[in-house]
Short mmCIF file of C-alpha atoms in Angstrom, two decimals:
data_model
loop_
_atom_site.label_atom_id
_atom_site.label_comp_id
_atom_site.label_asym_id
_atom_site.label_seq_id
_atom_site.Cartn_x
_atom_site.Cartn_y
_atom_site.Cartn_z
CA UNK A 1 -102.29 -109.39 -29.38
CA UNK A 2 -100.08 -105.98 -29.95
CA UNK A 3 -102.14 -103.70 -28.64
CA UNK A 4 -103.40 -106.30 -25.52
CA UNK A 5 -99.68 -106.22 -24.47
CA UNK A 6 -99.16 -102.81 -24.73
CA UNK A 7 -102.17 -102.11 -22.57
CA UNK A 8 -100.78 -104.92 -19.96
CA UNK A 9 -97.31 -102.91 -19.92
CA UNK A 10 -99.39 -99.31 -19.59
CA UNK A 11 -101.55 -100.84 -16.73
CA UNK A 12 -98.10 -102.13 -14.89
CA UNK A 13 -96.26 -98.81 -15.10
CA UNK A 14 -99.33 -96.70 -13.89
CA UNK A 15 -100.14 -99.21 -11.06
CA UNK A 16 -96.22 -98.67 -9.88
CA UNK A 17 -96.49 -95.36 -9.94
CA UNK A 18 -99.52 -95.22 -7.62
CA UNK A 19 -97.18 -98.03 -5.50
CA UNK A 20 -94.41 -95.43 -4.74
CA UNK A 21 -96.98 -92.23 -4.61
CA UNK A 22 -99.63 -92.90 -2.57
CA UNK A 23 -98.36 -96.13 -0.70
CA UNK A 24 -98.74 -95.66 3.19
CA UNK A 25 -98.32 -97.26 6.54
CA UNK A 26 -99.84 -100.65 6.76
CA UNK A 27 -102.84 -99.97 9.70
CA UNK A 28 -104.42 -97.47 7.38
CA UNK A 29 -106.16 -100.39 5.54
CA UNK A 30 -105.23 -102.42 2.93
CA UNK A 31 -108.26 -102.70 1.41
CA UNK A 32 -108.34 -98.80 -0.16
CA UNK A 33 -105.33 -98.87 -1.98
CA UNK A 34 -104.28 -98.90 -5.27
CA UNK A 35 -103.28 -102.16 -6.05
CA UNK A 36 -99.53 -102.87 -7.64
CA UNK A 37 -99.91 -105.95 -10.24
CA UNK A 38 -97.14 -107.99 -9.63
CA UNK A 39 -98.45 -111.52 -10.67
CA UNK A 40 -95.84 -114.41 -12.02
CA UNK A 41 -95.90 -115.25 -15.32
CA UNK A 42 -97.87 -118.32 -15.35
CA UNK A 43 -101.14 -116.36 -13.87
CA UNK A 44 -102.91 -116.08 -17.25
CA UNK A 45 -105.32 -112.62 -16.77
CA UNK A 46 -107.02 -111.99 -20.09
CA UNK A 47 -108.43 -108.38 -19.05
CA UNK A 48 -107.42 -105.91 -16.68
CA UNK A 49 -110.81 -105.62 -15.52
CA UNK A 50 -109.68 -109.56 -13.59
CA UNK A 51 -106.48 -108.41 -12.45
CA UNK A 52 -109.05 -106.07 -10.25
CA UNK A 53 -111.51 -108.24 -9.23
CA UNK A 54 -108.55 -110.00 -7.17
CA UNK A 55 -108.24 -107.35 -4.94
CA UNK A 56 -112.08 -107.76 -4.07
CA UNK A 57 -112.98 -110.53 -1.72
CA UNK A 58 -113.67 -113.77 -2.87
CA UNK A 59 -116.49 -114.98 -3.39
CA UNK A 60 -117.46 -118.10 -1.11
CA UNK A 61 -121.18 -118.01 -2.34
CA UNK A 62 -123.68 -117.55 -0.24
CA UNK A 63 -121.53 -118.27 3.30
CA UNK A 64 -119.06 -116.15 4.02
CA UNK A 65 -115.62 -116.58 3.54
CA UNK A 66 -113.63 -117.96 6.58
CA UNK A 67 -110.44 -116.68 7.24
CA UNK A 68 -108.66 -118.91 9.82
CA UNK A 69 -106.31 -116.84 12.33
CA UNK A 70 -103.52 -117.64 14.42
CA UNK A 71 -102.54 -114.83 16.81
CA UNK A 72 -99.06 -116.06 18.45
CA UNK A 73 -97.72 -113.61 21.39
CA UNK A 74 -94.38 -113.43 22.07
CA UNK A 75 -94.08 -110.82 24.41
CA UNK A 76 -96.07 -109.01 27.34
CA UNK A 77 -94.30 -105.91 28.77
CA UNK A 78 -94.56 -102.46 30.29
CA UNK A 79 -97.67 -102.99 32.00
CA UNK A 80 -99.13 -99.27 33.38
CA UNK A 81 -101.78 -99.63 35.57
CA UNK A 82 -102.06 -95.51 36.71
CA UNK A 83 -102.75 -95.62 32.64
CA UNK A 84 -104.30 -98.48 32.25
CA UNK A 85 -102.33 -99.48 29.20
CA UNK A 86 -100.67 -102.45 28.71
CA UNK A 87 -97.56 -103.17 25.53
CA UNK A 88 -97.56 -106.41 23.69
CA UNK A 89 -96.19 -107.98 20.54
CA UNK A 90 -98.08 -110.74 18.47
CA UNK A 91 -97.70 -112.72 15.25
CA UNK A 92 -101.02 -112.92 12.94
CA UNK A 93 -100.89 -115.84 10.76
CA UNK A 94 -104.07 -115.60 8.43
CA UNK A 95 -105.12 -118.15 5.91
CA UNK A 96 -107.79 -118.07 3.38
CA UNK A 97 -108.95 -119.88 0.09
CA UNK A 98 -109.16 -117.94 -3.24
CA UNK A 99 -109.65 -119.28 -6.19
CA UNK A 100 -108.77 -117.45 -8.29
CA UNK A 101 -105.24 -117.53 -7.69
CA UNK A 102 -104.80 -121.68 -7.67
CA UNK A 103 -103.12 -122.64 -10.95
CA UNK A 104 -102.10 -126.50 -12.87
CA UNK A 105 -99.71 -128.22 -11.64
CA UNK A 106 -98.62 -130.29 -14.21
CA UNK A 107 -98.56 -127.13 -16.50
CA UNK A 108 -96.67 -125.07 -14.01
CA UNK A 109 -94.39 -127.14 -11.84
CA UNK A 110 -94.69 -124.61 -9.00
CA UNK A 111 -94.93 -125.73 -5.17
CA UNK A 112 -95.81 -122.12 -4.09
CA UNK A 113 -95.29 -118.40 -4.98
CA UNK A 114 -94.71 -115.02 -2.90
CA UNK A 115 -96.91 -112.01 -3.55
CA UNK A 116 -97.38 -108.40 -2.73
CA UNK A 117 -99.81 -108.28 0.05
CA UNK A 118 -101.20 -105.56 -1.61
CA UNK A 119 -101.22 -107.21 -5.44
CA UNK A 120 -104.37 -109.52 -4.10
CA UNK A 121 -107.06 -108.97 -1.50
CA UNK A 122 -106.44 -108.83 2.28
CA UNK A 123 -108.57 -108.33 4.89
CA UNK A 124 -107.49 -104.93 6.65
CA UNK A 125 -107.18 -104.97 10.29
CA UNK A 126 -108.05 -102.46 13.15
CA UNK A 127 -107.49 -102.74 16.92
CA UNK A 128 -110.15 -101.08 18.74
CA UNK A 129 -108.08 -100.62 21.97
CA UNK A 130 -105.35 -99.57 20.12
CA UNK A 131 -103.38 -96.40 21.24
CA UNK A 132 -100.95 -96.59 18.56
CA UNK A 133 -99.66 -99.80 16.37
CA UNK A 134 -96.42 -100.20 15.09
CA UNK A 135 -96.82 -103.51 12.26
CA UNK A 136 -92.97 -104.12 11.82
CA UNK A 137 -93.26 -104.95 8.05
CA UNK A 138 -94.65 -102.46 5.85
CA UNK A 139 -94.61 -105.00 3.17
CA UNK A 140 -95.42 -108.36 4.05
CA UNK A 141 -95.33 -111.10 1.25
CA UNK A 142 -98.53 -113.77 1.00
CA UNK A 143 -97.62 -116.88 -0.05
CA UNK A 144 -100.07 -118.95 -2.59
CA UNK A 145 -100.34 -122.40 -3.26
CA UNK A 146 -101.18 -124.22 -6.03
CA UNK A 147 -105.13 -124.98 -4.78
CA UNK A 148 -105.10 -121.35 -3.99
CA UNK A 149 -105.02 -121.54 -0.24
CA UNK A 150 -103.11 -117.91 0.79
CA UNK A 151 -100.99 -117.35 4.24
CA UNK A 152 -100.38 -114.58 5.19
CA UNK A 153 -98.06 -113.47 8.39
CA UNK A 154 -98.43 -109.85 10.02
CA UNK A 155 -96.12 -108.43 13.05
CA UNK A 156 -97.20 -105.83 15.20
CA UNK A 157 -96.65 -103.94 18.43
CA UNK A 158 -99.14 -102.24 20.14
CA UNK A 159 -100.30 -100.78 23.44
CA UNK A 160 -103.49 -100.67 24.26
CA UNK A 161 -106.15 -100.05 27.11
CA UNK A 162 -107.13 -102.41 29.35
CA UNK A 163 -109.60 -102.11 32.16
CA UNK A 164 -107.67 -103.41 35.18
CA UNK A 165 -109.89 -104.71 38.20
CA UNK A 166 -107.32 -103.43 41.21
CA UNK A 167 -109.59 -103.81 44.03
CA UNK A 168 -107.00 -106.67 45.66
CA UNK A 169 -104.35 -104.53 44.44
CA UNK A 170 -101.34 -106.10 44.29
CA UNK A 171 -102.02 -109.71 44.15
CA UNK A 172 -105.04 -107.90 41.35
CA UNK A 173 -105.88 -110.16 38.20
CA UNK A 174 -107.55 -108.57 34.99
CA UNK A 175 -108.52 -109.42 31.72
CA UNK A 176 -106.81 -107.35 28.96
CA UNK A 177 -108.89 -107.30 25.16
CA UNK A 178 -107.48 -106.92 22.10
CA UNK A 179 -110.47 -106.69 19.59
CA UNK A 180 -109.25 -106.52 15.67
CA UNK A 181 -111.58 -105.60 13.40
CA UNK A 182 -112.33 -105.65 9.32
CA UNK A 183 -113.94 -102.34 8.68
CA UNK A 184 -113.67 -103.34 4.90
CA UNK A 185 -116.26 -106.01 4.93
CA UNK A 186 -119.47 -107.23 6.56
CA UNK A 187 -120.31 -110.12 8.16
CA UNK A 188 -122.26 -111.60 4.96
CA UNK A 189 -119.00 -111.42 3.52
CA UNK A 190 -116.34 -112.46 5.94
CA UNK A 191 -115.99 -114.52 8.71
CA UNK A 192 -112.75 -115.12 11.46
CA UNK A 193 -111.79 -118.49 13.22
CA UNK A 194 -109.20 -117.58 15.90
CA UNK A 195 -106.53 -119.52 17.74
CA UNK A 196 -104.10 -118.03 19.87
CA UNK A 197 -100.85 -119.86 20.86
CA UNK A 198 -98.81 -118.69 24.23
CA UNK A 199 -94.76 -118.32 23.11
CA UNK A 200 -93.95 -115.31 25.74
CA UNK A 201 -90.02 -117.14 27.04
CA UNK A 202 -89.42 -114.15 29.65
CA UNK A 203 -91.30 -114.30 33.12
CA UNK A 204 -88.85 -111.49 34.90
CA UNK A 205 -91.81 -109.32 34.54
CA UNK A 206 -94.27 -107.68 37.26
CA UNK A 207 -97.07 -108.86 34.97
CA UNK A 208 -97.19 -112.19 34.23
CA UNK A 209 -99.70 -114.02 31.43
CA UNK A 210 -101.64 -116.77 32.98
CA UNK A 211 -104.11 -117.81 30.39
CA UNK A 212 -104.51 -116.55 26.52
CA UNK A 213 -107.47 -117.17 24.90
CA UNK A 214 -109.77 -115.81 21.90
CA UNK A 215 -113.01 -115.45 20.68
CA UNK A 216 -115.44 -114.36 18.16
CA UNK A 217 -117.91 -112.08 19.82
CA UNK A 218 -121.87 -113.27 18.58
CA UNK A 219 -123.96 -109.88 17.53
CA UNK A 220 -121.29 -107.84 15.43
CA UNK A 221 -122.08 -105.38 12.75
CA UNK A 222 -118.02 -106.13 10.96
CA UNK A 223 -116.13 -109.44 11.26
CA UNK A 224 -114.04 -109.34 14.20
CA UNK A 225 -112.28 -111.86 16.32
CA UNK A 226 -110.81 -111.24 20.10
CA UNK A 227 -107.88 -111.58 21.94
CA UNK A 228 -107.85 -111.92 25.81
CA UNK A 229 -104.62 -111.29 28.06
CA UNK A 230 -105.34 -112.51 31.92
CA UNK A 231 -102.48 -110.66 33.43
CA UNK A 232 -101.35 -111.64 37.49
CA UNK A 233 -99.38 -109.36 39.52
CA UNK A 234 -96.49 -110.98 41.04
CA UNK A 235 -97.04 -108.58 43.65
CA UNK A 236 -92.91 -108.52 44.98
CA UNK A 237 -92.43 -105.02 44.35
CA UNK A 238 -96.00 -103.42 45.95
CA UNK A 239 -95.34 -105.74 48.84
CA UNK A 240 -91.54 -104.34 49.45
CA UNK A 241 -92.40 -100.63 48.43
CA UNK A 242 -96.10 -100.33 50.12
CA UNK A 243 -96.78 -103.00 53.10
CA UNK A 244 -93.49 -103.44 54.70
CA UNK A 245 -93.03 -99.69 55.53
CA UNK A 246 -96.66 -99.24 56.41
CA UNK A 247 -96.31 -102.01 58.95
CA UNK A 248 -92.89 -101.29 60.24
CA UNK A 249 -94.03 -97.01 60.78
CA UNK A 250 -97.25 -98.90 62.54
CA UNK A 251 -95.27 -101.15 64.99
CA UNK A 252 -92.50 -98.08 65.44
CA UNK A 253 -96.04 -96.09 67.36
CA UNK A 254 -96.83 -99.05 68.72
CA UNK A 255 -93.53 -99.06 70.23
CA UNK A 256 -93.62 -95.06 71.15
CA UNK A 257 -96.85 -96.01 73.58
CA UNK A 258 -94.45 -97.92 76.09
CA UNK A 259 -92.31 -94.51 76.78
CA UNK A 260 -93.31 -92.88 79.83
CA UNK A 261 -96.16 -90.89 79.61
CA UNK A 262 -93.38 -87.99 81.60
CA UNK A 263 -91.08 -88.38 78.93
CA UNK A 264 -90.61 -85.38 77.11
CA UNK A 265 -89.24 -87.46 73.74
CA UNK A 266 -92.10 -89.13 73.66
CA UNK A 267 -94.18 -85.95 72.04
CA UNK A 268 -90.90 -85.37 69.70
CA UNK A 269 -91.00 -89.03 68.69
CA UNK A 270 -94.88 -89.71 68.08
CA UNK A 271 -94.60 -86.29 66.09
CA UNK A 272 -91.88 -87.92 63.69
CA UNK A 273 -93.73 -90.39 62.77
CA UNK A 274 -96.73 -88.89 62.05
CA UNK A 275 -94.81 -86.53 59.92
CA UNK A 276 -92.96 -89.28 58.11
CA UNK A 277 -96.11 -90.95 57.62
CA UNK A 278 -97.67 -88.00 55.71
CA UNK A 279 -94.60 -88.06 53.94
CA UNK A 280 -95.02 -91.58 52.52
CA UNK A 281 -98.50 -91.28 52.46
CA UNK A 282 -98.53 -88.19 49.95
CA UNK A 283 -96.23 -91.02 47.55
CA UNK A 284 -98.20 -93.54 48.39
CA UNK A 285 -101.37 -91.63 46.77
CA UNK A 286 -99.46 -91.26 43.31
CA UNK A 287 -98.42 -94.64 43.40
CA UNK A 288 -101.68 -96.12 44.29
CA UNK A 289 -104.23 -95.87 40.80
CA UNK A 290 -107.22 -94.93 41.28
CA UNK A 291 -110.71 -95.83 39.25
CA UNK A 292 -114.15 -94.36 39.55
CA UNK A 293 -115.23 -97.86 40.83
CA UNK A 294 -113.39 -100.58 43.50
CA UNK A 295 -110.57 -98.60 44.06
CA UNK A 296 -107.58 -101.19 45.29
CA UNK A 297 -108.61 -102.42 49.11
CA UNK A 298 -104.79 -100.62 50.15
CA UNK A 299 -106.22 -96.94 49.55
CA UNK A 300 -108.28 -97.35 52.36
CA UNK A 301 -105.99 -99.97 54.64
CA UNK A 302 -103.46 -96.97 55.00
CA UNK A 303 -106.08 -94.08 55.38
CA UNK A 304 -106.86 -96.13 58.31
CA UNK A 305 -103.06 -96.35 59.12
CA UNK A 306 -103.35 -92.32 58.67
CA UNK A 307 -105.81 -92.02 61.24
CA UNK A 308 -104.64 -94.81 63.75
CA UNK A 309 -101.07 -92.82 63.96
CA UNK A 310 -103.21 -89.06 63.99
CA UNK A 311 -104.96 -90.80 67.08
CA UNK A 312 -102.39 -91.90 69.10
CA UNK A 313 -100.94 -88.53 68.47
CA UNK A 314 -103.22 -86.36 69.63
CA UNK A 315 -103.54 -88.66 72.78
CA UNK A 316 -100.02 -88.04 73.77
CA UNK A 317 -100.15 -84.17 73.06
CA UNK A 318 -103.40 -84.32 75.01
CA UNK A 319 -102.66 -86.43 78.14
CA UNK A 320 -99.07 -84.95 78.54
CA UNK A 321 -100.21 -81.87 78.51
CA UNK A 322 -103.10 -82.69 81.38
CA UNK A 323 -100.15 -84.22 82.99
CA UNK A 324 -98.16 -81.04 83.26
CA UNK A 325 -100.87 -78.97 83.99
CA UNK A 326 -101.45 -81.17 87.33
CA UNK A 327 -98.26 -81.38 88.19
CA UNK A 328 -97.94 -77.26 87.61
CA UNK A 329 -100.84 -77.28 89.92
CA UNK A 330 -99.72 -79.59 92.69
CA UNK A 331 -96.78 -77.71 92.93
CA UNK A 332 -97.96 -74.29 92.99
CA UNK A 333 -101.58 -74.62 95.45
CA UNK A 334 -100.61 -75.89 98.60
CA UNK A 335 -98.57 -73.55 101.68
CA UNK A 336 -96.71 -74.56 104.25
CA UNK A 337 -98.22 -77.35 106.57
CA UNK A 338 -99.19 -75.34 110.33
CA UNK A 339 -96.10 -75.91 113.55
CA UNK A 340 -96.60 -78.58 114.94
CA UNK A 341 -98.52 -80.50 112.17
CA UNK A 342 -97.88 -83.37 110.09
CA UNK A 343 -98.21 -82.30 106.74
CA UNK A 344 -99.49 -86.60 106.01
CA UNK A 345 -98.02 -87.90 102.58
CA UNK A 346 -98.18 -86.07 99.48
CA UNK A 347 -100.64 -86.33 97.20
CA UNK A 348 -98.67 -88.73 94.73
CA UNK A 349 -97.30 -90.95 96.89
CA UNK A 350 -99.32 -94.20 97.71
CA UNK A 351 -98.80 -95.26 101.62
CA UNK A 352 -96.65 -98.62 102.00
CA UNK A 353 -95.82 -98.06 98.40
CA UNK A 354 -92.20 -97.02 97.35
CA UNK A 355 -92.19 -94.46 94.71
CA UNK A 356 -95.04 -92.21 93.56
CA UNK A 357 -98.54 -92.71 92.82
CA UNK A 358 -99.60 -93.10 89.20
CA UNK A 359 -101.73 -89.99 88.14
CA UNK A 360 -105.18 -90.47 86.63
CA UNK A 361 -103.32 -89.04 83.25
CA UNK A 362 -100.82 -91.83 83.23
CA UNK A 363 -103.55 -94.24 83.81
CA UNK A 364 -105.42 -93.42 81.37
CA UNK A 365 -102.70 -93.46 78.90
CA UNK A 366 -102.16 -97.06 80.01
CA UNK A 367 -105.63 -97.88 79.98
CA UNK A 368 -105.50 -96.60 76.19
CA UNK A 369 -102.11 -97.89 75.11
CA UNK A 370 -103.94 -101.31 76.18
CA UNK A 371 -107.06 -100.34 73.47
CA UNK A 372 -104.82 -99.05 70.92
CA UNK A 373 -103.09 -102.18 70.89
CA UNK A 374 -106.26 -104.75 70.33
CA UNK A 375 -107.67 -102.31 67.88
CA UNK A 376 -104.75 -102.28 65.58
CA UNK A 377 -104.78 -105.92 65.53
CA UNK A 378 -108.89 -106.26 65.11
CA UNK A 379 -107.79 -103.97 62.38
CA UNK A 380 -105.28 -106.13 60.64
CA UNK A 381 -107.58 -109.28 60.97
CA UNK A 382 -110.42 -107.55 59.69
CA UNK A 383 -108.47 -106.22 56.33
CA UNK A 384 -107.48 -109.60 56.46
CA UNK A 385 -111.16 -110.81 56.51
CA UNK A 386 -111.91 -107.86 53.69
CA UNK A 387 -108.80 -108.59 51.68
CA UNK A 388 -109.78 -112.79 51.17
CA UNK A 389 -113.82 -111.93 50.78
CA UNK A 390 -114.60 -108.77 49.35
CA UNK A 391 -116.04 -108.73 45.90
CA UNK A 392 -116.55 -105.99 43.33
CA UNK A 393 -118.44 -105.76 40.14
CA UNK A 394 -116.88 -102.38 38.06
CA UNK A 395 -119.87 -100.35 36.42
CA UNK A 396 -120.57 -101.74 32.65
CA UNK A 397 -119.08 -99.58 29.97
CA UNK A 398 -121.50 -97.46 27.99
CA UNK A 399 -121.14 -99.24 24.67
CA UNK A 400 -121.81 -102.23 26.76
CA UNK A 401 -124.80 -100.93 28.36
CA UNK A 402 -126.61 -99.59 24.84
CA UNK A 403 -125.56 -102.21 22.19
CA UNK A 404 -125.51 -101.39 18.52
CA UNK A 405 -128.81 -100.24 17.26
CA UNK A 406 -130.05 -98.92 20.70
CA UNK A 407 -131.21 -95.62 22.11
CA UNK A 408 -129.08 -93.60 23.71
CA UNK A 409 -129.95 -93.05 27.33
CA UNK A 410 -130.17 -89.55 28.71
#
């Protein structure tokens, strides 16, 4: 038994040493390590060569083993939709049966133990959205019971990318996938049940979770399970920062049309807006995100803003300046009336009407302050109509297009 124990005691003191050399973060996979032996007393391994085959997966026979997964999200937050990224924190509790580990009661009066995560096997863990993950403890602790069931709890933040459908941008709605996968083992050898259990407390977010929800997808090549976010904008801030000056610049022109068409402020004032409008509109493009397919609905709602305001515009620079041009002319072509000769009423005045006669200019200014006005609101109903209606199906990704196994498409 001398030289068993002093090959136990060699084995422990080489397997720390690999512990504090080579030990790294925990996403890069649990499953390649070194393993650090750090069993209780009452585990009775005859050989090394058992103290490694717990770090393999047990075996279930010919099913796979199930490991059952609870994914518990606590938070939600900075929500970017110009990067389509979205933050989140979850909980992983996993539970599995091995064993291997389960031990006699009645010899060992033990309710449960607490072991290394990486002193028995684990399934290792990859988000395939995953910009960067942060899993708050580097060395979680399973805890075994007697009958060898294992639990094991895992922390992370993570952001990831999310494919936001922004066509009724900002009341939008999207679906937000967080897909974790075990690169370590097939699906002949493992197998995920998921659950997922809301406890987010805070709703003073612009992003709100309305449903959570997961799945195992059918047809993979590795075990995998899936989380799925469906995120609602609350819409408060779009609606204050976007709509509300749109509208008010909008009814400010509509305003401008009831200034005579004489006025010389009238030019200065339609000109101001315009120019503010670019302004805001120039913002308004960086604030807006944009997608190679069904871009949000509001893109094009205040292009046509752009190009109402450009019109009404270039119809008071026009018509004023027909105006003066008459009125230049009136002035300057007629001489003086013959002696003795009535000279009759001038051209502008109407007979038996006080004041002058409205130019064809000013009338057709009224005439298309009258059009401007129904087409701005045929325009409102109508993105109304589009807003409530209007469907859009985004282009399938390419991985979704050619599934595993298939030819690529040129």
């Amino acid at each position: 038994m001398q030289p068993l124990t002093m090959a136990l005691q060699l084995l422990l003191l080489h397997s720390a040493f690999l512990r504090l050399s080579s030990r790294g973060p925990l996403v890069q996979g649990r499953g390649f390590r070194s393993p650090t032996v750090a069993w209780p007393s009452f585990f009775d391994f005859s050989w090394p060569q058992e103290v490694q085959e717990t770090i393999q997966i047990p075996n279930n026979g010919s099913a796979p083993l199930l490991v059952d997964v609870q994914v518990f999200v606590s938070n939600v937050f900075n929500v970017d939709i110009l990067r389509y990224t979205v933050s989140s924190t979850l909980l992983l509790r996993l539970s599995w049966l091995d064993t291997r580990l389960a031990w006699n009661t009645s010899v060992h009066p033990r309710h449960a133990v607490t072991l290394p995560w990486d002193s028995l096997w684990t399934p290792g863990l990859t988000v395939q959205e995953a910009l960067w993950v942060d899993w708050q403890d580097q060395s979680p602790r399973a805890r075994v019971d007697p009958d060898g069931h294992v639990d094991l709890y895992l922390a992370l933040t993570t952001e990831t990318n999310c494919d936001f459908e922004l066509l009724h941008f900002p009341r939008d709605q999207s679906d937000c996938n967080l897909s974790f996968y075990a690169f370590s083992n097939t699906v002949l050898e493992l197998e995920f049940r998921a659950h997922a259990v809301n406890e987010i407390v805070s709703v003073k977010r612009e992003y709100v979770v309305r449903d959570l929800k997961t799945q195992v997808p059918p047809q993979q090549l590795v075990p995998c399970f899936q989380v799925t976010l469906r995120l609602q904008n609350t819409a408060l801030k779009a609606i204050i920062a976007l709509l509300v000056p749109g509208e008010a610049l909008l009814l400010a022109d509509m305003c401008g049309g009831l200034l005579p068409l004489r006025a010389t402020e009238r030019i200065a004032y339609k000109v101001t807006l315009l120019l503010g409008y670019l302004v805001f509109h120039s913002s308004l493009v960086q604030a807006l995100p944009s997608s190679s397919s069904c871009n949000p609905l509001l893109i094009y709602y205040f292009t046509v803003l752009l190009l109402l305001l450009f019109t009404s515009t270039m119809e008071t620079v026009l018509l004023a300046a027909l105006l003066a041009r008459g009125n230049h002319r009136a002035q300057s072509s007629p001489g003086p009336a013959p002696r003795g000769e009535d000279p009759g009423p001038h051209p502008e005045e109407a007979p038996g009407v006080n004041g002058p006669r409205r130019s064809w200019p000013e009338a057709a200014d009224r005439i298309f302050f009258l059009a401007y006005v129904v087409g701005i609101a045929c325009s409102q109903f109508s993105f109304i109509g589009f807003w409530m209606w209007a469907t859009c199906k985004s282009e399938p990704a390419p991985g979704e297009v050619i599934p595993h196994g298939g030819q690529p498409r040129l």
